[in-house]
mmCIF file of C-alpha atoms in Angstrom:
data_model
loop_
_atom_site.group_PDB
_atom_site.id
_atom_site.type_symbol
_atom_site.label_atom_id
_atom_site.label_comp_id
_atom_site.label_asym_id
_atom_site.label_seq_id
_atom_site.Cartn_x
_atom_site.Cartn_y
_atom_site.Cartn_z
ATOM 1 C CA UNK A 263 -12.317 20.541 -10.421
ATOM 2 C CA UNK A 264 -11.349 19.398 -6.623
ATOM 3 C CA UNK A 265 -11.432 15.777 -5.829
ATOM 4 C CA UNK A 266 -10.687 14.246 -2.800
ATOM 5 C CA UNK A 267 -9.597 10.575 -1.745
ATOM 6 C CA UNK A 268 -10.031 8.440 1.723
ATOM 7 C CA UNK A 269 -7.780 5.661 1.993
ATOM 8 C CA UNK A 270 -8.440 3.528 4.841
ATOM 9 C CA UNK A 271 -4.921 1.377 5.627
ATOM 10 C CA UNK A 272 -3.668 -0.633 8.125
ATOM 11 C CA UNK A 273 -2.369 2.010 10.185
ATOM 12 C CA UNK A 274 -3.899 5.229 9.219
ATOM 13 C CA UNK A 275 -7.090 6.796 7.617
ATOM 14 C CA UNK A 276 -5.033 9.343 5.008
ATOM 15 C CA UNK A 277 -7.455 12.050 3.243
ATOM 16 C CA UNK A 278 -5.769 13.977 0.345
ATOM 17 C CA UNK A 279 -7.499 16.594 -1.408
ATOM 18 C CA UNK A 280 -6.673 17.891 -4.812
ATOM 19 C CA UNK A 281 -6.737 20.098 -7.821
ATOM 20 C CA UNK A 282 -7.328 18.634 -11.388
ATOM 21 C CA UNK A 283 -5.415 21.014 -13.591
ATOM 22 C CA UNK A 284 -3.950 19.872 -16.607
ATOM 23 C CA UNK A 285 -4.330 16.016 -15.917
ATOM 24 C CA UNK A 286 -2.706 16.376 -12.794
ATOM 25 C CA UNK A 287 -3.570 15.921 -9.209
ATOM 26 C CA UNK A 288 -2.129 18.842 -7.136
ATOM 27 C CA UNK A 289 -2.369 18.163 -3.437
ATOM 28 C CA UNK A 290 -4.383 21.526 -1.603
ATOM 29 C CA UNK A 291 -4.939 19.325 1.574
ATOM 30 C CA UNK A 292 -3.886 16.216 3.492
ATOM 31 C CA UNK A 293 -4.919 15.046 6.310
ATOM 32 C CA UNK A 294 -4.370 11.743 8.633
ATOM 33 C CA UNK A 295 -5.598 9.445 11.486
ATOM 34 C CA UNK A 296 -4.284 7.262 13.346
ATOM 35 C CA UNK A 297 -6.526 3.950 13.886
ATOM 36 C CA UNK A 298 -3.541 1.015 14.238
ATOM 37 C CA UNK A 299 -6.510 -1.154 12.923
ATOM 38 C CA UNK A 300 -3.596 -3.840 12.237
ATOM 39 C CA UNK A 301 -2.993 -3.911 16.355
ATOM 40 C CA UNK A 302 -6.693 -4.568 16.328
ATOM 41 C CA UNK A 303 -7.308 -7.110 13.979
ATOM 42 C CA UNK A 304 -5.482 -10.168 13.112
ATOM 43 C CA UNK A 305 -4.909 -12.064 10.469
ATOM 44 C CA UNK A 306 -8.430 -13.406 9.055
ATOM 45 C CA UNK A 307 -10.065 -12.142 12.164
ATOM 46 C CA UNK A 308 -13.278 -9.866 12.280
ATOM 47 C CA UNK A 309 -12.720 -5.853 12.303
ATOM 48 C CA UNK A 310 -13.830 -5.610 16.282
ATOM 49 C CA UNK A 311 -16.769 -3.412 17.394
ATOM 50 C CA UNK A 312 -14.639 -0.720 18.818
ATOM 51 C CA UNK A 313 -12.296 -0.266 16.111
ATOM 52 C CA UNK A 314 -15.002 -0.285 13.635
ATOM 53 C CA UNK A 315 -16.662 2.921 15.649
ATOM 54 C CA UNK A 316 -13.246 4.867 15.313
ATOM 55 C CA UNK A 317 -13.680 3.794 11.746
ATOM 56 C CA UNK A 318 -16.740 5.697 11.287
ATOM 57 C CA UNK A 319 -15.426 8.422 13.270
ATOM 58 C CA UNK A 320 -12.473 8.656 11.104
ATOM 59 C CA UNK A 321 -14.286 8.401 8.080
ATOM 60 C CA UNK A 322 -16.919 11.084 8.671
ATOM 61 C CA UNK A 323 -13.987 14.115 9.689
ATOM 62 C CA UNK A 324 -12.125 13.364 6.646
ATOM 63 C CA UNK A 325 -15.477 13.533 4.457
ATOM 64 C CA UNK A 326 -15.982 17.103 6.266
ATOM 65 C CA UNK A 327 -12.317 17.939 6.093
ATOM 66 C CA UNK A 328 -13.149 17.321 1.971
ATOM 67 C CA UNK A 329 -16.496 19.410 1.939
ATOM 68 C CA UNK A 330 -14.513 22.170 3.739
ATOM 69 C CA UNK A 331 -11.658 22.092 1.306
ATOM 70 C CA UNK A 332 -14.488 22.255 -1.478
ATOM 71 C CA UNK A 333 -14.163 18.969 -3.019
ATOM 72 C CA UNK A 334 -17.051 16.668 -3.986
ATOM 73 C CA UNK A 335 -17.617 13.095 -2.288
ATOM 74 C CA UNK A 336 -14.429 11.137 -1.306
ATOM 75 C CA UNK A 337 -13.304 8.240 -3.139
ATOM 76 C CA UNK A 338 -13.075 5.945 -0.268
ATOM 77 C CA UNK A 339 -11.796 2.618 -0.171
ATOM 78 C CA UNK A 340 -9.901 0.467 2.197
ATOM 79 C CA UNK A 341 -6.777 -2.094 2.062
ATOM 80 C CA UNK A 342 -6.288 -5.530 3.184
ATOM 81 C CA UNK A 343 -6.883 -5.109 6.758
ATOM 82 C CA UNK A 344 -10.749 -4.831 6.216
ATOM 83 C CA UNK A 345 -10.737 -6.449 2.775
ATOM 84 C CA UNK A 346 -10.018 -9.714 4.703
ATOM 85 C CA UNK A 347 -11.877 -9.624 7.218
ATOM 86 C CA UNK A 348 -14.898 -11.569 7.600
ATOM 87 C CA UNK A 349 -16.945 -9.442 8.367
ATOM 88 C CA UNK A 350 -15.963 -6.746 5.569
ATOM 89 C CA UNK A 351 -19.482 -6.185 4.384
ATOM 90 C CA UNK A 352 -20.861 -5.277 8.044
ATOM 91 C CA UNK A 353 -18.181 -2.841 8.396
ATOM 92 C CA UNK A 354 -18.930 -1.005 4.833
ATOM 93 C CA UNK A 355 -22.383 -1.214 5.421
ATOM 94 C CA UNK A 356 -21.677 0.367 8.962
ATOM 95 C CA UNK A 357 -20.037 3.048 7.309
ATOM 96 C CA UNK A 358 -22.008 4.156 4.568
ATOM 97 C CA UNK A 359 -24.895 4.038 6.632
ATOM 98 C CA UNK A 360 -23.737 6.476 9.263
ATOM 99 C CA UNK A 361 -21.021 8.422 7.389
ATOM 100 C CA UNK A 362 -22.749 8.841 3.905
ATOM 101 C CA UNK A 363 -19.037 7.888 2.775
ATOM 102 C CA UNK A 364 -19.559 4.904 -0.023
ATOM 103 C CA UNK A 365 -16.341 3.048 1.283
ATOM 104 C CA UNK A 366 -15.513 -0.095 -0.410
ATOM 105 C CA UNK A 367 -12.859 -2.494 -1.098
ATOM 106 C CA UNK A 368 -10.695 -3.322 -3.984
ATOM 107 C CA UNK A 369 -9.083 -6.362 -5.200
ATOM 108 C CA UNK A 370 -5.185 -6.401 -4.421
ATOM 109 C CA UNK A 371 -4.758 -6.503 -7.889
ATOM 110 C CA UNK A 372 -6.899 -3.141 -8.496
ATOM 111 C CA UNK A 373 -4.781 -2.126 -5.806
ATOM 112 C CA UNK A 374 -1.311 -2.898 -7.748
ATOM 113 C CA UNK A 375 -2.041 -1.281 -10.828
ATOM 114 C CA UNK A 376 -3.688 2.080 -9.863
ATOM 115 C CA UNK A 377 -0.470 2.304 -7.632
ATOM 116 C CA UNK A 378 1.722 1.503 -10.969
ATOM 117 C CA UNK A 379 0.169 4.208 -12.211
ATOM 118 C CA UNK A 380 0.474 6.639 -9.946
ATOM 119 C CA UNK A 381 4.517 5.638 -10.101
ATOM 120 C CA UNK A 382 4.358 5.372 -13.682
ATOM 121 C CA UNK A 383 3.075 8.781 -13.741
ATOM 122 C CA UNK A 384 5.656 10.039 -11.292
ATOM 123 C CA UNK A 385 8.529 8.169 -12.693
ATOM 124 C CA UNK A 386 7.509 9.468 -16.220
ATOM 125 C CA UNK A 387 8.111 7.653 -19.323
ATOM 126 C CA UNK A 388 11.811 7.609 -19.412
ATOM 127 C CA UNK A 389 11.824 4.813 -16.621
ATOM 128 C CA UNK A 390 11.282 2.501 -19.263
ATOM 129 C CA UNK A 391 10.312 -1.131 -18.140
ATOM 130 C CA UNK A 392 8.997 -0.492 -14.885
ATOM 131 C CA UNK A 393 8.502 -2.976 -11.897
ATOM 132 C CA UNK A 394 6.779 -2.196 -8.557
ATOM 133 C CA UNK A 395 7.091 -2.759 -5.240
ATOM 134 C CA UNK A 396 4.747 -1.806 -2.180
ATOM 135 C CA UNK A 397 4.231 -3.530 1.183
ATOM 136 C CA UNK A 398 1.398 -2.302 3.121
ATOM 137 C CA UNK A 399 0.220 -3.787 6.476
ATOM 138 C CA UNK A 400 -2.066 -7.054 5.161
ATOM 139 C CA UNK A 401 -0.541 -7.534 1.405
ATOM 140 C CA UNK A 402 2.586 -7.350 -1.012
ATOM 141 C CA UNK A 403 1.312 -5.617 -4.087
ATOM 142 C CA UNK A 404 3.812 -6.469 -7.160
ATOM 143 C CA UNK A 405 3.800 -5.235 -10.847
ATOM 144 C CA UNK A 406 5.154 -4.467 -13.757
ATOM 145 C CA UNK A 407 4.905 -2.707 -17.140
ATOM 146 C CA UNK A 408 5.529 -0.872 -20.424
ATOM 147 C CA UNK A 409 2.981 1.577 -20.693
ATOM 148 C CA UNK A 410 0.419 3.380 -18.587
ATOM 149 C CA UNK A 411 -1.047 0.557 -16.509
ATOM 150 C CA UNK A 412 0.996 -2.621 -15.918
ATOM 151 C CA UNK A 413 0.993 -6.090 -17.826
ATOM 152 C CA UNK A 414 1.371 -8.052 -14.980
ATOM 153 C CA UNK A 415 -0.219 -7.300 -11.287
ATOM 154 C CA UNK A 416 0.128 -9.744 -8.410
ATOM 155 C CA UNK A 417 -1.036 -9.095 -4.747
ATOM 156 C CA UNK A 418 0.171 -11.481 -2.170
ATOM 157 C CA UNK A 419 -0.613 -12.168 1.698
ATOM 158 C CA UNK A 420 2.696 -10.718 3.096
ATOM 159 C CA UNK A 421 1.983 -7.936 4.461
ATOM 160 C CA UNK A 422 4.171 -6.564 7.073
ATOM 161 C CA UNK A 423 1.744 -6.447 9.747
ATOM 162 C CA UNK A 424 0.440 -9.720 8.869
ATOM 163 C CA UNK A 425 3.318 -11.367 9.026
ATOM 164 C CA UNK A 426 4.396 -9.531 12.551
ATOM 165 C CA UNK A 427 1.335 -11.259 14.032
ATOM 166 C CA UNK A 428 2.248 -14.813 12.509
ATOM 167 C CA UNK A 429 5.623 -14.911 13.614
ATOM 168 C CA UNK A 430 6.783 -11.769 15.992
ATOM 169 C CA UNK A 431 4.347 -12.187 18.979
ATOM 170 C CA UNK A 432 6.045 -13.850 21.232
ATOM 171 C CA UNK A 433 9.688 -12.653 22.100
ATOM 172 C CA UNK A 434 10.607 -9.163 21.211
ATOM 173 C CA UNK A 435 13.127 -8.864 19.469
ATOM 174 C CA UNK A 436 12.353 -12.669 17.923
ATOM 175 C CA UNK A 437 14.684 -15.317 17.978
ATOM 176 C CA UNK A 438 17.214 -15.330 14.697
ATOM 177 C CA UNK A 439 15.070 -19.089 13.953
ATOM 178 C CA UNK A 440 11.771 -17.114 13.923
ATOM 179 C CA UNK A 441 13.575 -14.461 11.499
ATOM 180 C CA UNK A 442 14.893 -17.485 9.253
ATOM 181 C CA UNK A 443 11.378 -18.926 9.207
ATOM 182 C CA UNK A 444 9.505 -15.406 7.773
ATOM 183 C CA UNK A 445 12.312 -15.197 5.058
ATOM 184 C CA UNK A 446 11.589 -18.890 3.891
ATOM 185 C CA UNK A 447 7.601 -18.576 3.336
ATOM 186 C CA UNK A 448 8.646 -14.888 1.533
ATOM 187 C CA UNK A 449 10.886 -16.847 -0.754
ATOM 188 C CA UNK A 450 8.042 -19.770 -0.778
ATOM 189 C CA UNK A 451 5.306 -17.411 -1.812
ATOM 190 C CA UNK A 452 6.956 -14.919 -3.656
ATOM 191 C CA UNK A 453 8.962 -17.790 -6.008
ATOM 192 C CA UNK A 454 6.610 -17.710 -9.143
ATOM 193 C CA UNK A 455 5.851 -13.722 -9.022
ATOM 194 C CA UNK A 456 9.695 -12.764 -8.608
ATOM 195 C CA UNK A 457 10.417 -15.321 -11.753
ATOM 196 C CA UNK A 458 8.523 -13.574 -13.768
ATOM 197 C CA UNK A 459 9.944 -10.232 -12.977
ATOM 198 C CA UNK A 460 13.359 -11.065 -13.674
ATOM 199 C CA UNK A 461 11.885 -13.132 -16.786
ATOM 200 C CA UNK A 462 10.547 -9.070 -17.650
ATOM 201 C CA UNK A 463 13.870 -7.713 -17.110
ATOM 202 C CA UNK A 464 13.194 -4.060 -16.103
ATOM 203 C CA UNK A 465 14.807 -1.050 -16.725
ATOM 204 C CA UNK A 466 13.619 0.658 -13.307
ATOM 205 C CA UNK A 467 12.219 -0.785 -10.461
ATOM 206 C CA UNK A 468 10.213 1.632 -7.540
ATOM 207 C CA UNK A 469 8.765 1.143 -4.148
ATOM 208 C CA UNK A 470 6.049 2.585 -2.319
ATOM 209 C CA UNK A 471 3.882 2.628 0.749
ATOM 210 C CA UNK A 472 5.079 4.009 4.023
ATOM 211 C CA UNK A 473 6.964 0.850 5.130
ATOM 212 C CA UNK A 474 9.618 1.213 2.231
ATOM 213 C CA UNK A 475 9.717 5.217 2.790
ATOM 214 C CA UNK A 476 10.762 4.294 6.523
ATOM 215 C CA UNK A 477 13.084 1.457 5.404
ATOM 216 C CA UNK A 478 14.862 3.867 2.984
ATOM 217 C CA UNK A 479 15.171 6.529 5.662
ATOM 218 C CA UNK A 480 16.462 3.545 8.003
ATOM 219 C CA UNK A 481 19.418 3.051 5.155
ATOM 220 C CA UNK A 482 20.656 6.780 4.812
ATOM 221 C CA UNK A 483 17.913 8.332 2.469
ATOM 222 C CA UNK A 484 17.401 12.040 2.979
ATOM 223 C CA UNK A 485 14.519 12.770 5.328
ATOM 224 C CA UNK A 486 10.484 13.580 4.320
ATOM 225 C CA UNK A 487 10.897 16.922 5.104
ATOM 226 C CA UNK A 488 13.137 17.598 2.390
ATOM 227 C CA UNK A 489 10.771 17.112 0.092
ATOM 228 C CA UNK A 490 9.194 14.756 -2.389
ATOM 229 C CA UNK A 491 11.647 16.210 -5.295
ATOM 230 C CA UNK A 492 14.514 14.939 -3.839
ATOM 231 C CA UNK A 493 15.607 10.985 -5.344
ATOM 232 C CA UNK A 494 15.615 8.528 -2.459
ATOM 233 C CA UNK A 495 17.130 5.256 -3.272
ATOM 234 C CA UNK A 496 16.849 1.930 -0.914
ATOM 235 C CA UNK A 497 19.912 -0.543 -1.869
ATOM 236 C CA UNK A 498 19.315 -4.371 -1.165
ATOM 237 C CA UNK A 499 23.165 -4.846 0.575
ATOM 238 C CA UNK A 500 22.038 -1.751 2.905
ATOM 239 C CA UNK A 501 18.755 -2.995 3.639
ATOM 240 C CA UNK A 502 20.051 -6.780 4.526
ATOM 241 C CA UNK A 503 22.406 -4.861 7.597
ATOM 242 C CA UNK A 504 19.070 -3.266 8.820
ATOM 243 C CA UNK A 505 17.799 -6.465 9.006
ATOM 244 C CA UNK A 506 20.597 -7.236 11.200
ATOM 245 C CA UNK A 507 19.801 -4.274 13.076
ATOM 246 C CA UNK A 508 16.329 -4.597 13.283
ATOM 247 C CA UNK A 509 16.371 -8.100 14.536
ATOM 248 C CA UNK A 510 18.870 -7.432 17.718
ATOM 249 C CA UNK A 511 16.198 -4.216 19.126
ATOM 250 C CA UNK A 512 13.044 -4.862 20.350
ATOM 251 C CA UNK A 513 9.985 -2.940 19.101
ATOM 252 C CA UNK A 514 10.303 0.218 21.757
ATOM 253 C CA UNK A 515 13.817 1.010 20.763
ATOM 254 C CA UNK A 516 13.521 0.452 17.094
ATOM 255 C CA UNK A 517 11.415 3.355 17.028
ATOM 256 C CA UNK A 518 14.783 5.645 17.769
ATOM 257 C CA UNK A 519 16.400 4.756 14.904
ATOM 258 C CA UNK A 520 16.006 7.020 11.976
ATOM 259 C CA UNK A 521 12.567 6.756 9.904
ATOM 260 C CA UNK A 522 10.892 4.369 12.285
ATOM 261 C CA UNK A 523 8.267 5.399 13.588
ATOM 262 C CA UNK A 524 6.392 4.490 16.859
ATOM 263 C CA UNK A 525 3.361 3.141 15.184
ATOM 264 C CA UNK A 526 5.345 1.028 12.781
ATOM 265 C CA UNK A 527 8.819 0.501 15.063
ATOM 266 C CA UNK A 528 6.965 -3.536 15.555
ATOM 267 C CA UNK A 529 6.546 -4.138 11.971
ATOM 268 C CA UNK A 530 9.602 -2.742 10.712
ATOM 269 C CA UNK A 531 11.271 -5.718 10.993
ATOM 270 C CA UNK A 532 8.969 -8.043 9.292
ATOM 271 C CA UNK A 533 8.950 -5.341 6.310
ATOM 272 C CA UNK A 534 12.537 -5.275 5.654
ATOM 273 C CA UNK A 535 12.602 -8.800 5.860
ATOM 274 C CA UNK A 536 10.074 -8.834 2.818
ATOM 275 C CA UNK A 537 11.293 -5.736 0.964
ATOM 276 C CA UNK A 538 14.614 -7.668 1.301
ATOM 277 C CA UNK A 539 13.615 -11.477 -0.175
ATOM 278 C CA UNK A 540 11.576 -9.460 -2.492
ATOM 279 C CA UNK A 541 14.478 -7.561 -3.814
ATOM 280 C CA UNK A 542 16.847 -10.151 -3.995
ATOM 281 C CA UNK A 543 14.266 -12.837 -5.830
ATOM 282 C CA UNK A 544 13.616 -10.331 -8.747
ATOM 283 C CA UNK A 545 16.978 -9.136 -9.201
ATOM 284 C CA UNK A 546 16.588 -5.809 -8.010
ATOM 285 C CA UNK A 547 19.952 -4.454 -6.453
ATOM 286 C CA UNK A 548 18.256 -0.952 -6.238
ATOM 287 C CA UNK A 549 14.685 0.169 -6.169
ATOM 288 C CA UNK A 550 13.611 4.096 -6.055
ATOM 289 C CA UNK A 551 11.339 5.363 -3.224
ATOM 290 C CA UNK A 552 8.634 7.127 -4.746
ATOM 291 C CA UNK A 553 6.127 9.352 -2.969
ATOM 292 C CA UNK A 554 3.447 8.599 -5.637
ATOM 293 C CA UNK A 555 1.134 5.495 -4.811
ATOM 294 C CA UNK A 556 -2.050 4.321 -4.598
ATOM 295 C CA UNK A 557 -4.081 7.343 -3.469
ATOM 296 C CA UNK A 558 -2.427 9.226 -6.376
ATOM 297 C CA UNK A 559 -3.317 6.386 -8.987
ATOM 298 C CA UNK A 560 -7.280 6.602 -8.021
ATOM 299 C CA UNK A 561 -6.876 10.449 -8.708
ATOM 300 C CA UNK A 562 -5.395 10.055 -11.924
ATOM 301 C CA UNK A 563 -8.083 7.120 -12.747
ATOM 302 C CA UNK A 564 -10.863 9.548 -12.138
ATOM 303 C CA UNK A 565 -9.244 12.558 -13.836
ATOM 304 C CA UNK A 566 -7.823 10.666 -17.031
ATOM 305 C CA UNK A 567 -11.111 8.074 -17.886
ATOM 306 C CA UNK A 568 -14.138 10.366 -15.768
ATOM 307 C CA UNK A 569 -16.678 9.257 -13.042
ATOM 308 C CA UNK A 570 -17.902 6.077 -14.064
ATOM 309 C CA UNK A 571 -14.902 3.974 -13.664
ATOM 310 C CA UNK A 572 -14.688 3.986 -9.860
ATOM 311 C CA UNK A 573 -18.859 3.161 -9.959
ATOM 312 C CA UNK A 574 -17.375 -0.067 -11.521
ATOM 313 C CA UNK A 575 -14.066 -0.799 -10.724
ATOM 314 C CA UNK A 576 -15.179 0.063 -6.699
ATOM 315 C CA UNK A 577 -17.484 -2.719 -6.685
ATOM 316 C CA UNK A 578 -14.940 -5.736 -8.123
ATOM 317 C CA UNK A 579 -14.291 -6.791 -5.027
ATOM 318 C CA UNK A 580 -17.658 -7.097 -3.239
ATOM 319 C CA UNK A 581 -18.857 -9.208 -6.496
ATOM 320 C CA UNK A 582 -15.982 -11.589 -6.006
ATOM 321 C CA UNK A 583 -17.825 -12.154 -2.697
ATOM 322 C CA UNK A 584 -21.190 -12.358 -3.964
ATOM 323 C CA UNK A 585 -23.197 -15.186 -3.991
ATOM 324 C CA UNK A 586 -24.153 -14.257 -7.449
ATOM 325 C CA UNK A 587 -22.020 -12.119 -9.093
ATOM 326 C CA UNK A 588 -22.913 -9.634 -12.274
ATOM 327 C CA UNK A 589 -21.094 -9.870 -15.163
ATOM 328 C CA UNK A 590 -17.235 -9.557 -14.540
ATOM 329 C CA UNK A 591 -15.578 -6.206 -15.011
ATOM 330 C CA UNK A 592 -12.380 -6.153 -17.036
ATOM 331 C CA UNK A 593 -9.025 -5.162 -14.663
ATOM 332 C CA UNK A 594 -8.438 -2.295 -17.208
ATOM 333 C CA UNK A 595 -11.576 0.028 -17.157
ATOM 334 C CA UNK A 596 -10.176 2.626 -19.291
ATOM 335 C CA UNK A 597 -10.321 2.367 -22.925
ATOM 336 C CA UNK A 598 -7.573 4.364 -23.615
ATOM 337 C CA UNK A 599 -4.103 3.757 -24.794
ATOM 338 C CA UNK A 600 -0.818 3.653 -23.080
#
């Protein structure tokens, strides 16, 4: 069986296509492009016209870039970027009009715990007690657990290039006051959440998402093309001097340093700053970068528990916005055991 999956981010529309053999998603195909729909859109603002019709562009090559790879229709959805956004409904309705792509949007918490699966299943079971970290461009998505899918699942509005747009957008580099302020409504929001991590005490703690990939490449870990087999570790004491770093470029010469990138070099800064409070307010003095996230947990989703979970679990988040919602769906679909 092929399957494919369209994740609509932030930054990038990412298409990975895979093999289902023995449980396990092997990547044939991936694919990316770039959108910056974060540049485009801020924070509770509408998804604008134009960006919306590179959207559907995007969309509709990787759902041919699937059929010619042999995989059935993409499971689509998009982050925070166009979850929050007002006019979220137009834009899916734009696009599964004209693309024949059913994109939707999931809750942040749906969002946290098909990406602790996809660690879990990465880390393997000898991680123990695990607790998760990923910053993408609208949300923090934090969890943890014993088993397959997490206990506890919490999705938050810090989001790197959220929080860019709140506070970085009008000196580059920002004054050290506007840097103070971010880290204080981190620590405000994130008070509760990080409690009950260290309440949890785990044995291993990961992050994901491209912001802590660059972050850990920023801080000496070996380079992508190396491979996804080789361990990559991001320490908290390393990552506070990149803050320091960070903070004294602005945004065009961030992006020499090692594992920024271009597209991210402006909301670098605001992610270490989060990865960074986030770190230090659970008690994590190390975290492991793994390559397994999201995308990976919505292939394992469909492979382990079939089909019909992603007809449900895909439409959470538009009956949250419903004027009259069906029945609530529980968070865990599956009905199997850890």
């Amino acid at each position: 069986m092929r399957i494919s999956v369209v994740d609509v981010g932030s930054n990038t529309v990412r298409l990975v296509v895979a093999d289902a053999e023995g449980g396990v998603p092997l990547p044939v195909h991936t694919a990316k492009w770039r959108l910056r729909l974060s540049e485009q859109v801020k924070p509770g603002g509408p998804v604008p016209e134009e960006a919306v019709e590179r959207l559907v562009d995007a969309v509709a090559d990787a759902s041919r870039t699937a059929a010619r790879w042999g995989a059935a229709d993409p499971l689509a959805f998009a982050t925070a970027v166009v979850r929050s956004a007002p006019n979220r409904q137009e834009v899916l309705h734009t696009v599964r009009t004209r693309t024949g792509v059913d994109l939707c949007t999931l809750p942040g918490e749906v969002e946290a715990e098909l990406t602790f699966l996809g660690a879990r299943r990465w880390m393997g079971w000898r991680s123990g007690p695990l607790a998760l970290l990923d910053i993408g461009g609208g949300s923090l998505e934090v969890a943890f657990g014993r088993g397959r899918l997490p206990d506890f699942v919490a999705s938050l509005p810090l989001g790197a290039g959220r929080l860019t747009h709140e506070f970085f957008q009008t000196q580059d580099p920002p004054p050290p006051e506007q840097v103070r302020a971010l880290r204080r409504k981190v620590r405000h929001q994130l008070r509760d959440v990080a409690a009950r991590i260290r309440w949890e005490g785990p044995r291993t703690a990961v992050a994901t998402s491209r912001t802590f990939q660059q972050l850990g490449r920023l801080c000496g870990a070996a380079p992508g093309r190396h491979g996804p087999f080789v361990e990559r570790q991001l320490h908290r004491s390393d990552l506070r001097q990149a803050i320091d770093r960070l903070a004294a470029l602005p945004a065009a010469e961030r992006a020499r340093l090692p594992g920024i990138s271009a597209p991210r070099a402006e909301q670098s800064l605001a992610g270490a700053v989060v990865g960074h409070t986030a770190m230090k307010l659970t008690g994590l003095t190390t975290v492991t970068i793994c390559p397994w996230a999201i995308r990976e947990g919505v292939l394992l989703r469909h492979i382990e528990d079939g089909p019909s979970w992603w007809a449900q679990v895909s439409r959470l988040d538009e009956s949250a916005h419903s004027a009259d919602p069906p029945d609530p769906v529980p968070l865990r679909i599956a009905t199997a055991t850890s």
